[in-house]
CSV table of C-alpha atoms in Angstrom, one decimal:
chain,number,residue,atom,x,y,z
A,1,MET,CA,179.9,176.1,26.3
A,2,ILE,CA,183.6,177.0,28.7
A,3,ILE,CA,182.3,174.5,31.9
A,4,ARG,CA,181.1,172.3,28.7
A,5,SER,CA,184.8,172.6,27.0
A,6,VAL,CA,185.8,171.8,30.8
A,7,CYS,CA,184.0,168.7,31.6
A,8,GLN,CA,185.0,167.6,28.0
A,9,ASN,CA,188.8,167.8,29.0
A,10,LEU,CA,188.0,166.2,32.2
A,11,VAL,CA,186.7,163.5,30.9
A,12,ARG,CA,189.5,163.1,28.8
A,13,ILE,CA,192.2,163.0,31.5
A,14,LYS,CA,193.0,159.6,32.1
A,15,PRO,CA,194.1,158.1,36.0
A,16,ARG,CA,198.1,157.4,36.6
A,17,ALA,CA,198.0,154.3,39.1
A,18,SER,CA,199.5,150.0,38.6
A,19,PRO,CA,198.1,146.9,38.4
A,20,ILE,CA,198.8,146.9,41.7
A,21,SER,CA,197.7,149.9,43.2
A,22,TYR,CA,194.5,149.3,41.3
A,23,GLY,CA,194.5,145.6,43.2
A,24,SER,CA,194.7,147.5,46.4
A,25,LEU,CA,192.0,149.2,46.3
A,26,LEU,CA,189.8,146.1,45.2
A,27,SER,CA,190.5,143.8,47.9
A,28,THR,CA,191.1,146.5,50.5
A,29,SER,CA,188.9,149.9,49.9
A,30,SER,CA,186.2,148.0,47.7
A,31,ARG,CA,185.5,144.5,48.4
A,32,ARG,CA,186.3,144.1,52.7
A,33,PRO,CA,184.2,147.7,53.2
A,34,ASN,CA,180.8,146.3,51.0
A,35,ALA,CA,181.1,142.6,53.7
A,36,GLU,CA,181.7,145.2,56.9
A,37,LEU,CA,178.3,147.5,54.9
A,38,ASP,CA,176.6,144.1,54.5
A,39,LYS,CA,176.6,143.1,58.1
A,40,THR,CA,176.0,146.1,59.1
A,41,THR,CA,172.8,146.7,56.9
A,42,HIS,CA,171.4,142.4,58.2
A,43,ILE,CA,172.2,143.4,61.6
A,44,LYS,CA,170.2,147.0,61.6
A,45,SER,CA,167.7,145.2,59.9
A,46,LEU,CA,167.2,142.0,62.0
A,47,THR,CA,166.8,144.9,65.0
A,48,ILE,CA,164.4,146.6,63.8
A,49,SER,CA,162.4,143.8,62.6
A,50,TYR,CA,162.6,141.8,66.0
A,51,LEU,CA,162.1,145.9,67.8
A,52,GLN,CA,158.9,145.3,65.8
A,53,LYS,CA,157.4,141.9,65.7
A,54,SER,CA,158.4,140.5,69.3
A,55,CYS,CA,158.5,144.1,70.8
A,56,GLY,CA,155.4,146.2,69.4
A,57,LEU,CA,157.2,148.9,68.3
A,58,SER,CA,156.1,150.2,65.5
A,59,LEU,CA,158.5,151.2,62.6
A,60,GLU,CA,159.4,155.0,63.5
A,61,SER,CA,160.0,153.8,67.4
A,62,ALA,CA,162.0,150.7,66.5
A,63,ILE,CA,164.8,152.4,64.2
A,64,SER,CA,165.3,155.1,66.5
A,65,ALA,CA,166.3,152.2,68.9
A,66,SER,CA,167.8,150.7,67.1
A,67,GLU,CA,170.1,154.0,67.6
A,68,LYS,CA,171.0,152.5,70.7
A,69,LEU,CA,171.5,148.5,70.3
A,70,SER,CA,172.5,145.8,68.2
A,71,ILE,CA,171.1,142.8,67.7
A,72,ASP,CA,173.2,140.1,66.3
A,73,SER,CA,171.3,137.5,67.7
A,74,THR,CA,168.0,137.1,69.4
A,75,ASP,CA,169.1,134.2,72.7
A,76,LYS,CA,169.5,137.2,74.5
A,77,PRO,CA,166.8,139.0,74.2
A,78,ASP,CA,163.9,136.4,74.0
A,79,SER,CA,165.6,135.8,77.6
A,80,VAL,CA,164.5,139.1,78.7
A,81,LEU,CA,160.7,139.4,77.2
A,82,ASN,CA,160.1,135.5,78.3
A,83,LEU,CA,161.1,137.2,82.1
A,84,LEU,CA,159.1,140.2,81.7
A,85,ARG,CA,156.7,138.4,80.4
A,86,THR,CA,157.0,135.7,83.7
A,87,VAL,CA,156.8,138.5,86.1
A,88,GLY,CA,152.8,139.6,85.2
A,89,LEU,CA,153.8,142.4,82.3
A,90,THR,CA,151.8,142.8,80.2
A,91,GLN,CA,153.1,143.2,76.0
A,92,PRO,CA,151.5,146.9,76.0
A,93,GLN,CA,153.7,147.0,79.2
A,94,ILE,CA,157.0,145.4,77.6
A,95,LYS,CA,156.4,147.8,74.7
A,96,ASN,CA,156.4,150.9,77.0
A,97,LEU,CA,159.9,149.7,78.4
A,98,ILE,CA,161.1,148.9,75.5
A,99,THR,CA,160.8,152.4,74.2
A,100,LYS,CA,161.9,153.7,77.3
A,101,ARG,CA,164.9,151.4,77.7
A,102,PRO,CA,165.5,148.8,73.9
A,103,SER,CA,169.3,148.4,75.9
A,104,LEU,CA,167.6,146.2,78.8
A,105,LEU,CA,166.9,143.8,75.7
A,106,LEU,CA,170.8,143.0,75.4
A,107,ALA,CA,171.3,143.1,79.3
A,108,ASP,CA,172.0,139.9,81.7
A,109,SER,CA,168.9,137.4,82.8
A,110,ASP,CA,169.5,134.7,84.3
A,111,HIS,CA,172.5,136.8,86.7
A,112,THR,CA,171.1,140.4,86.7
A,113,LEU,CA,167.1,140.8,85.7
A,114,LYS,CA,166.0,138.3,87.4
A,115,PRO,CA,167.6,138.4,90.7
A,116,ASN,CA,166.6,142.0,90.1
A,117,VAL,CA,163.3,140.9,89.3
A,118,GLN,CA,163.1,138.8,92.9
A,119,LEU,CA,163.7,141.0,95.0
A,120,PHE,CA,161.0,143.2,94.1
A,121,GLU,CA,158.3,140.3,93.9
A,122,SER,CA,159.5,140.5,97.4
A,123,LEU,CA,158.5,143.9,98.0
A,124,GLY,CA,155.2,143.8,97.0
A,125,PHE,CA,155.4,144.2,93.0
A,126,THR,CA,154.5,142.7,90.5
A,127,GLY,CA,152.6,143.0,87.0
A,128,THR,CA,150.7,146.2,87.4
A,129,SER,CA,152.2,147.4,90.3
A,130,LEU,CA,156.0,146.6,89.0
A,131,ASP,CA,155.0,148.4,85.1
A,132,LYS,CA,154.5,151.0,87.7
A,133,ILE,CA,158.0,151.6,89.5
A,134,LEU,CA,159.8,150.7,85.9
A,135,ASN,CA,157.4,153.7,84.2
A,136,LYS,CA,159.0,155.5,86.6
A,137,GLU,CA,163.1,154.6,86.2
A,138,PRO,CA,163.4,151.7,83.4
A,139,ARG,CA,167.2,151.6,84.5
A,140,VAL,CA,166.4,149.7,88.2
A,141,LEU,CA,166.3,146.6,86.5
A,142,GLU,CA,169.5,147.1,85.5
A,143,GLY,CA,171.5,148.2,89.2
A,144,ALA,CA,172.1,147.2,92.0
A,145,VAL,CA,168.6,146.5,93.6
A,146,ASN,CA,169.5,144.0,95.9
A,147,THR,CA,172.9,146.5,97.4
A,148,THR,CA,170.4,149.5,97.5
A,149,VAL,CA,168.1,147.6,100.2
A,150,GLU,CA,170.2,145.2,102.1
A,151,PHE,CA,171.7,149.2,103.2
A,152,PHE,CA,168.2,150.8,104.0
A,153,ARG,CA,167.4,147.5,105.7
A,154,ASN,CA,170.9,147.7,107.8
A,155,ASN,CA,169.6,151.8,108.3
A,156,GLY,CA,166.1,150.5,109.7
A,157,PHE,CA,164.0,150.5,107.6
A,158,ASN,CA,161.3,148.1,107.2
A,159,ASP,CA,160.5,146.3,103.4
A,160,THR,CA,157.1,148.0,103.9
A,161,GLN,CA,159.4,151.6,103.9
A,162,ILE,CA,161.0,150.3,101.8
A,163,LYS,CA,158.1,149.6,99.0
A,164,LYS,CA,156.9,152.9,99.9
A,165,MET,CA,160.5,155.1,98.8
A,166,THR,CA,160.0,152.7,95.5
A,167,MET,CA,156.6,153.0,94.9
A,168,LYS,CA,157.7,157.4,95.1
A,169,ARG,CA,161.7,156.9,94.1
A,170,SER,CA,162.6,154.0,91.8
A,171,SER,CA,165.0,156.3,90.7
A,172,LEU,CA,166.1,156.5,94.0
A,173,TYR,CA,168.0,152.3,92.7
A,174,VAL,CA,170.5,153.9,89.6
A,175,PHE,CA,172.3,156.1,92.9
A,176,ASN,CA,176.0,155.0,93.7
A,177,VAL,CA,175.1,154.1,98.0
A,178,GLU,CA,178.0,154.5,99.4
A,179,LYS,CA,179.0,157.9,97.1
A,180,CYS,CA,174.6,158.9,97.4
A,181,LEU,CA,172.6,157.7,99.3
A,182,LYS,CA,175.0,157.0,102.9
A,183,PRO,CA,177.3,159.8,103.3
A,184,LYS,CA,173.2,161.5,103.3
A,185,LEU,CA,172.5,159.1,106.4
A,186,GLU,CA,174.8,159.3,108.2
A,187,TYR,CA,174.7,163.6,108.4
A,188,PHE,CA,171.3,162.8,109.4
A,189,LYS,CA,172.0,160.0,112.3
A,190,SER,CA,175.4,162.9,113.5
A,191,LEU,CA,171.9,165.8,114.1
A,192,GLY,CA,169.9,163.2,116.1
A,193,PHE,CA,167.9,161.5,114.4
A,194,SER,CA,167.4,158.2,115.4
A,195,GLU,CA,166.8,154.9,113.1
A,196,LEU,CA,163.3,154.5,113.0
A,197,GLU,CA,163.1,158.5,112.5
A,198,MET,CA,164.8,158.5,109.9
A,199,ALA,CA,163.1,155.6,108.4
A,200,LYS,CA,159.6,157.7,108.5
A,201,PHE,CA,160.5,160.8,107.7
A,202,LEU,CA,162.3,159.8,104.5
A,203,SER,CA,160.3,156.4,103.6
A,204,ALA,CA,157.6,159.8,103.5
A,205,GLU,CA,160.3,162.1,101.3
A,206,PRO,CA,162.5,160.0,99.9
A,207,TYR,CA,163.3,163.1,96.9
A,208,ILE,CA,165.3,164.8,99.7
A,209,LEU,CA,168.5,161.6,99.0
A,210,GLU,CA,168.1,163.2,95.4
A,211,ARG,CA,169.3,166.6,96.6
A,212,SER,CA,173.2,167.3,97.6
A,213,LEU,CA,174.4,166.8,100.5
A,214,GLU,CA,176.8,169.9,99.6
A,215,LYS,CA,175.0,172.1,98.1
A,216,GLN,CA,171.4,171.2,99.6
A,217,ILE,CA,171.1,169.4,102.6
A,218,ILE,CA,173.6,171.5,104.8
A,219,PRO,CA,173.1,175.0,104.4
A,220,CYS,CA,169.4,174.5,104.3
A,221,ILE,CA,170.5,172.7,108.2
A,222,GLN,CA,172.4,175.3,108.8
A,223,THR,CA,170.2,178.2,108.1
A,224,LEU,CA,167.2,176.2,110.7
A,225,ARG,CA,170.0,176.2,112.6
A,226,ARG,CA,170.2,180.3,112.9
A,227,ILE,CA,166.1,180.9,112.3
A,228,LEU,CA,164.6,178.2,115.1
A,229,ASP,CA,168.0,178.8,117.6
A,230,ASN,CA,169.5,174.6,118.8
A,231,ASP,CA,169.3,171.7,117.0
A,232,ASP,CA,166.2,170.4,119.5
A,233,ASN,CA,163.9,173.4,116.8
A,234,VAL,CA,166.2,171.8,114.1
A,235,LEU,CA,165.2,167.9,114.0
A,236,LYS,CA,161.0,169.5,115.3
A,237,ALA,CA,160.9,171.0,111.9
A,238,ILE,CA,162.3,168.5,109.4
A,239,LYS,CA,159.7,165.6,111.5
A,240,ALA,CA,157.4,167.9,110.9
A,241,GLY,CA,157.7,168.9,107.3
A,242,CYS,CA,161.0,167.4,105.5
A,243,PRO,CA,159.6,170.0,102.5
A,244,ILE,CA,161.4,172.2,104.2
A,245,LEU,CA,165.1,170.4,102.9
A,246,GLU,CA,163.8,170.9,99.4
A,247,CYS,CA,163.4,174.8,99.0
A,248,ASN,CA,165.9,177.4,99.6
A,249,VAL,CA,165.4,178.1,102.6
A,250,GLU,CA,166.6,182.1,102.9
A,251,LYS,CA,164.6,183.0,100.0
A,252,VAL,CA,161.5,181.3,100.8
A,253,LEU,CA,161.1,181.0,104.7
A,254,GLU,CA,163.3,183.3,105.9
A,255,PRO,CA,161.2,186.5,103.8
A,256,SER,CA,157.8,184.7,105.0
A,257,ILE,CA,159.0,184.8,108.8
A,258,SER,CA,158.9,188.7,107.9
A,259,ILE,CA,155.6,189.0,106.7
A,260,LEU,CA,153.8,186.8,110.0
A,261,VAL,CA,156.6,189.7,112.5
A,262,ASN,CA,155.0,192.6,110.4
A,263,GLN,CA,151.8,191.8,110.5
A,264,GLY,CA,151.4,192.3,114.5
A,265,VAL,CA,152.2,188.2,115.2
A,266,PRO,CA,154.9,187.3,118.5
A,267,LYS,CA,158.2,185.2,117.2
A,268,SER,CA,157.0,183.3,119.8
A,269,LEU,CA,154.0,181.9,117.5
A,270,VAL,CA,156.0,182.5,114.4
A,271,LEU,CA,158.6,179.4,115.5
A,272,LYS,CA,155.5,177.5,117.0
A,273,LEU,CA,154.4,177.2,113.5
A,274,ILE,CA,157.2,176.8,112.1
A,275,LEU,CA,157.8,173.9,114.7
A,276,ILE,CA,153.9,172.4,113.5
A,277,GLN,CA,153.6,172.9,109.8
A,278,PRO,CA,157.2,174.5,108.0
A,279,ARG,CA,155.2,174.1,104.6
A,280,ALA,CA,152.5,176.7,105.7
A,281,LEU,CA,156.2,178.8,105.4
A,282,LEU,CA,157.0,177.8,102.1
A,283,LEU,CA,154.2,180.3,99.9
A,284,SER,CA,154.6,183.0,97.2
A,285,SER,CA,154.5,186.6,99.8
A,286,ASP,CA,151.5,186.9,97.5
A,287,ARG,CA,149.9,183.4,98.9
A,288,LEU,CA,150.8,184.5,102.1
A,289,ASN,CA,150.1,187.7,102.0
A,290,GLU,CA,146.5,186.4,100.7
A,291,ILE,CA,146.0,183.5,103.6
A,292,ILE,CA,146.9,186.1,105.7
A,293,GLY,CA,144.0,189.1,104.7
A,294,LYS,CA,141.6,186.2,104.5
A,295,VAL,CA,142.2,184.6,108.3
A,296,LYS,CA,142.3,188.4,110.0
A,297,LYS,CA,139.0,188.9,107.7
A,298,LEU,CA,137.6,185.8,109.7
A,299,GLY,CA,138.2,188.0,113.3
A,300,PHE,CA,141.6,185.7,114.2
A,301,ASP,CA,143.3,188.2,116.7
A,302,PRO,CA,147.1,187.9,115.6
A,303,THR,CA,148.7,187.1,118.7
A,304,ASN,CA,147.1,184.5,119.0
A,305,LEU,CA,147.8,180.4,118.7
A,306,LEU,CA,144.9,180.3,116.7
A,307,PHE,CA,145.4,182.8,113.8
A,308,VAL,CA,148.5,180.9,113.1
A,309,LEU,CA,147.0,177.5,113.0
A,310,ALA,CA,144.4,179.0,110.8
A,311,ILE,CA,147.1,179.8,108.5
A,312,ARG,CA,148.9,176.2,108.9
A,313,SER,CA,145.1,175.0,107.6
A,314,MET,CA,144.5,177.6,104.3
A,315,ALA,CA,148.3,176.8,103.6
A,316,VAL,CA,148.8,173.3,103.3
A,317,MET,CA,145.9,173.2,100.2
A,318,SER,CA,144.3,174.4,96.7
A,319,LYS,CA,141.8,176.7,97.0
A,320,GLU,CA,139.9,174.2,94.9
A,321,TYR,CA,140.2,171.5,97.3
A,322,TRP,CA,139.6,174.1,99.9
A,323,GLU,CA,136.1,174.6,98.9
A,324,LYS,CA,135.6,171.5,98.2
A,325,LYS,CA,135.2,171.0,101.8
A,326,LEU,CA,133.1,173.8,102.8
A,327,GLU,CA,130.3,171.9,100.2
A,328,ALA,CA,131.1,168.7,101.6
A,329,TYR,CA,129.9,170.2,105.6
A,330,MET,CA,127.5,172.4,103.7
A,331,SER,CA,126.1,168.8,102.2
A,332,PHE,CA,124.9,167.8,105.9
A,333,GLY,CA,123.1,170.8,106.7
A,334,LEU,CA,125.6,173.3,108.6
A,335,THR,CA,125.4,176.7,106.7
A,336,LYS,CA,128.8,178.6,105.2
A,337,ASP,CA,129.0,180.5,108.1
A,338,GLU,CA,128.2,177.7,110.2
A,339,VAL,CA,131.6,175.8,109.2
A,340,TYR,CA,133.7,179.3,109.1
A,341,SER,CA,132.4,179.4,112.8
A,342,ALA,CA,133.4,175.8,113.5
A,343,PHE,CA,136.7,177.5,111.4
A,344,LYS,CA,137.2,179.8,114.4
A,345,ARG,CA,136.5,177.9,117.4
A,346,GLN,CA,139.3,174.8,115.7
A,347,PRO,CA,141.0,176.3,112.4
A,348,MET,CA,142.5,172.1,112.3
A,349,CYS,CA,138.7,170.8,111.2
A,350,MET,CA,139.9,172.0,108.1
A,351,ILE,CA,143.2,170.1,107.9
A,352,VAL,CA,140.7,167.0,107.4
A,353,SER,CA,140.4,165.1,104.8
A,354,GLU,CA,137.2,165.3,102.9
A,355,GLN,CA,136.9,161.9,102.6
A,356,LYS,CA,136.8,161.9,106.4
A,357,ILE,CA,134.6,164.5,106.9
A,358,ARG,CA,132.0,163.2,105.4
A,359,LYS,CA,132.1,160.1,106.9
A,360,LEU,CA,132.1,161.5,110.1
A,361,MET,CA,129.4,164.1,109.8
A,362,ASP,CA,126.8,161.1,107.9
A,363,PHE,CA,127.9,160.2,111.2
A,364,TYR,CA,126.9,162.0,113.7
A,365,VAL,CA,123.7,163.7,111.4
A,366,ASN,CA,122.5,161.3,110.4
A,367,LYS,CA,123.2,157.7,112.8
A,368,LEU,CA,123.4,160.0,116.3
A,369,SER,CA,121.6,162.0,114.9
A,370,LEU,CA,122.8,165.6,115.8
A,371,GLU,CA,122.1,168.6,115.5
A,372,PRO,CA,124.4,170.1,112.6
A,373,LEU,CA,124.8,173.3,114.8
A,374,ILE,CA,125.4,171.6,118.1
A,375,ILE,CA,128.3,170.1,115.5
A,376,SER,CA,129.5,172.8,114.2
A,377,LYS,CA,130.1,174.5,118.1
A,378,ASN,CA,131.7,171.7,118.9
A,379,PRO,CA,134.1,171.3,116.4
A,380,ASN,CA,136.9,169.3,118.3
A,381,ILE,CA,134.9,166.1,117.4
A,382,LEU,CA,135.7,166.2,113.6
A,383,LEU,CA,139.2,165.4,115.1
A,384,LEU,CA,139.0,161.9,116.1
A,385,SER,CA,138.5,158.8,115.1
A,386,LEU,CA,135.4,158.0,114.4
A,387,GLU,CA,137.4,153.4,114.6
A,388,LYS,CA,138.9,153.9,118.0
A,389,ARG,CA,137.1,156.4,119.2
A,390,ILE,CA,133.9,157.4,118.5
A,391,LEU,CA,132.6,154.1,118.3
A,392,PRO,CA,133.8,152.0,121.0
A,393,ARG,CA,132.7,155.2,123.3
A,394,CYS,CA,128.8,154.8,121.2
A,395,SER,CA,128.9,151.3,122.6
A,396,VAL,CA,130.0,152.0,125.8
A,397,LEU,CA,126.3,154.6,125.8
A,398,GLN,CA,124.4,152.5,124.5
A,399,LEU,CA,124.8,149.7,127.2
A,400,LEU,CA,123.9,152.3,129.8
A,401,MET,CA,121.7,153.4,127.8
A,402,SER,CA,120.0,149.9,127.6
A,403,LYS,CA,120.1,149.7,131.5
A,404,GLU,CA,119.1,152.7,132.4
A,405,LEU,CA,121.9,153.7,134.0
A,406,ILE,CA,122.8,157.1,132.7
A,407,LYS,CA,119.8,159.3,130.3
A,408,ARG,CA,119.5,159.7,127.3
A,409,ASP,CA,120.3,162.7,127.1
A,410,LEU,CA,123.2,163.8,127.8
A,411,SER,CA,125.8,165.3,126.5
A,412,LEU,CA,127.2,163.3,123.5
A,413,PRO,CA,130.1,165.9,122.2
A,414,HIS,CA,131.0,166.7,125.6
A,415,MET,CA,131.1,162.3,126.3
A,416,PHE,CA,133.8,162.5,122.7
A,417,LYS,CA,135.9,165.5,124.0
A,418,MET,CA,136.9,163.1,127.6
A,419,THR,CA,140.2,162.4,127.1
A,420,GLU,CA,141.2,158.0,127.4
A,421,LYS,CA,141.9,158.0,131.0
A,422,GLN,CA,138.9,160.6,132.9
A,423,PHE,CA,136.3,158.5,129.9
A,424,VAL,CA,137.4,155.2,131.8
A,425,GLU,CA,137.5,157.5,135.2
A,426,LYS,CA,133.9,158.7,134.7
A,427,VAL,CA,131.9,156.3,132.9
A,428,VAL,CA,133.8,152.4,132.3
A,429,LYS,CA,135.3,152.2,136.2
A,430,LYS,CA,132.3,153.8,137.8
A,431,PHE,CA,129.6,151.3,136.2
A,432,GLU,CA,132.1,148.5,136.0
A,433,ASP,CA,130.8,146.6,139.3
A,434,LYS,CA,127.4,146.7,138.2
A,435,LEU,CA,127.6,146.3,133.9
A,436,PRO,CA,130.8,144.0,133.7
A,437,GLU,CA,130.6,144.0,129.7
A,438,ILE,CA,131.0,147.5,130.0
A,439,VAL,CA,134.5,146.5,129.9
A,440,LYS,CA,134.1,144.5,126.2
A,441,ALA,CA,131.7,147.7,125.0
A,442,TYR,CA,135.2,149.7,126.0
A,443,GLN,CA,137.5,147.5,123.8
A,444,GLY,CA,135.3,147.3,120.9
A,445,LYS,CA,134.2,143.9,121.3
A,446,ILE,CA,130.2,144.8,121.5
A,447,GLU,CA,129.2,146.3,118.0
A,448,PHE,CA,127.3,149.5,118.5
A,449,THR,CA,124.1,148.8,116.8
A,450,GLY,CA,122.0,151.9,117.4
A,451,SER,CA,121.0,156.0,117.9
A,452,LEU,CA,121.0,156.6,121.6
A,453,LYS,CA,118.4,159.2,121.5
């Protein structure tokens, strides 16, 4: 009852205001805001509608995207969409791009997007490949692409390397060249890297260029200098494994070094491992200890180079991938013990890719009729190139056998393991006078067509 009475009394109270004040309220607080509200509502509606109909966004996505842009005219967005279609992007790809970067619709198509797209096309990016880099970093089309590309070209990077970097890290195009990229390249040059070397390792690991020079790269180099004694070794370690620049060396590398030393590995061999493959030591202590235990169980001696090579081989691949390689060898008739026997002789035989393992084993077993056990006892032949070394030598041997200049029961592994100089001196030059075409065979101009048995 009390509340109802208060409400009734409030209704009876009449506001006091002059006609002028009422007029002011109508003109400034009502009419104008309503007009502005109508315009804002219209633009909002147009934006959502355009995002749905022209870009294929769902209502929910269109509403979300409309918070980041306002379309009051379709001229610019139409121009942008036409350009994206022209370079081979499909409607689903365009939809995904606009969802991630709706403001792209308001970019300058002629003066910004088109020149950037053309530069990416000159590097080999069109359609699906262009979509991949835009999917990773949709801002690149609005960045200073030409400035970034020219910067890398002027510092010794070729277009193949720039393309490789772009595929791995398209985000580099949104960095400020002068403030972010240039100081890092100048620092690497100051360490002694040539432009050729720098282009090679940075195109393979462009992630380094995203790391802070002051907070990550320089402290890492300083710690490596302390561990490796001199800048030459630091350069070798970086070339052998660029990811070392991305880790906390003090917290990761130094504990691993201590673990190996405590297991009886001489410091000289630990240093050699860092220079060969530093990534092998960028493991958790538990994982490194597990690998060391397996290597010791196989009978490797901690004071021998093969011990650290075995650790290197196990450390750079997952357990699953290791098993796949074991299966690949075993599928050609080797037992598990024979595979590990080969590994003990040459730990690098497990570094070979599964594809290369299958290709070489197929050739040795099925084309040359080599016994799997012979391969196990000569694992170095698993590291050789089939196209560049094995096939040309097989062509030479086939030619010599066809003319009965050499016996058919010679040791093929011995022939394959000879250095280039040895093979030329002891085989090619020895029979060149009697059989001039042997040079063509060695050059790969005579195809190997059959068995050597």
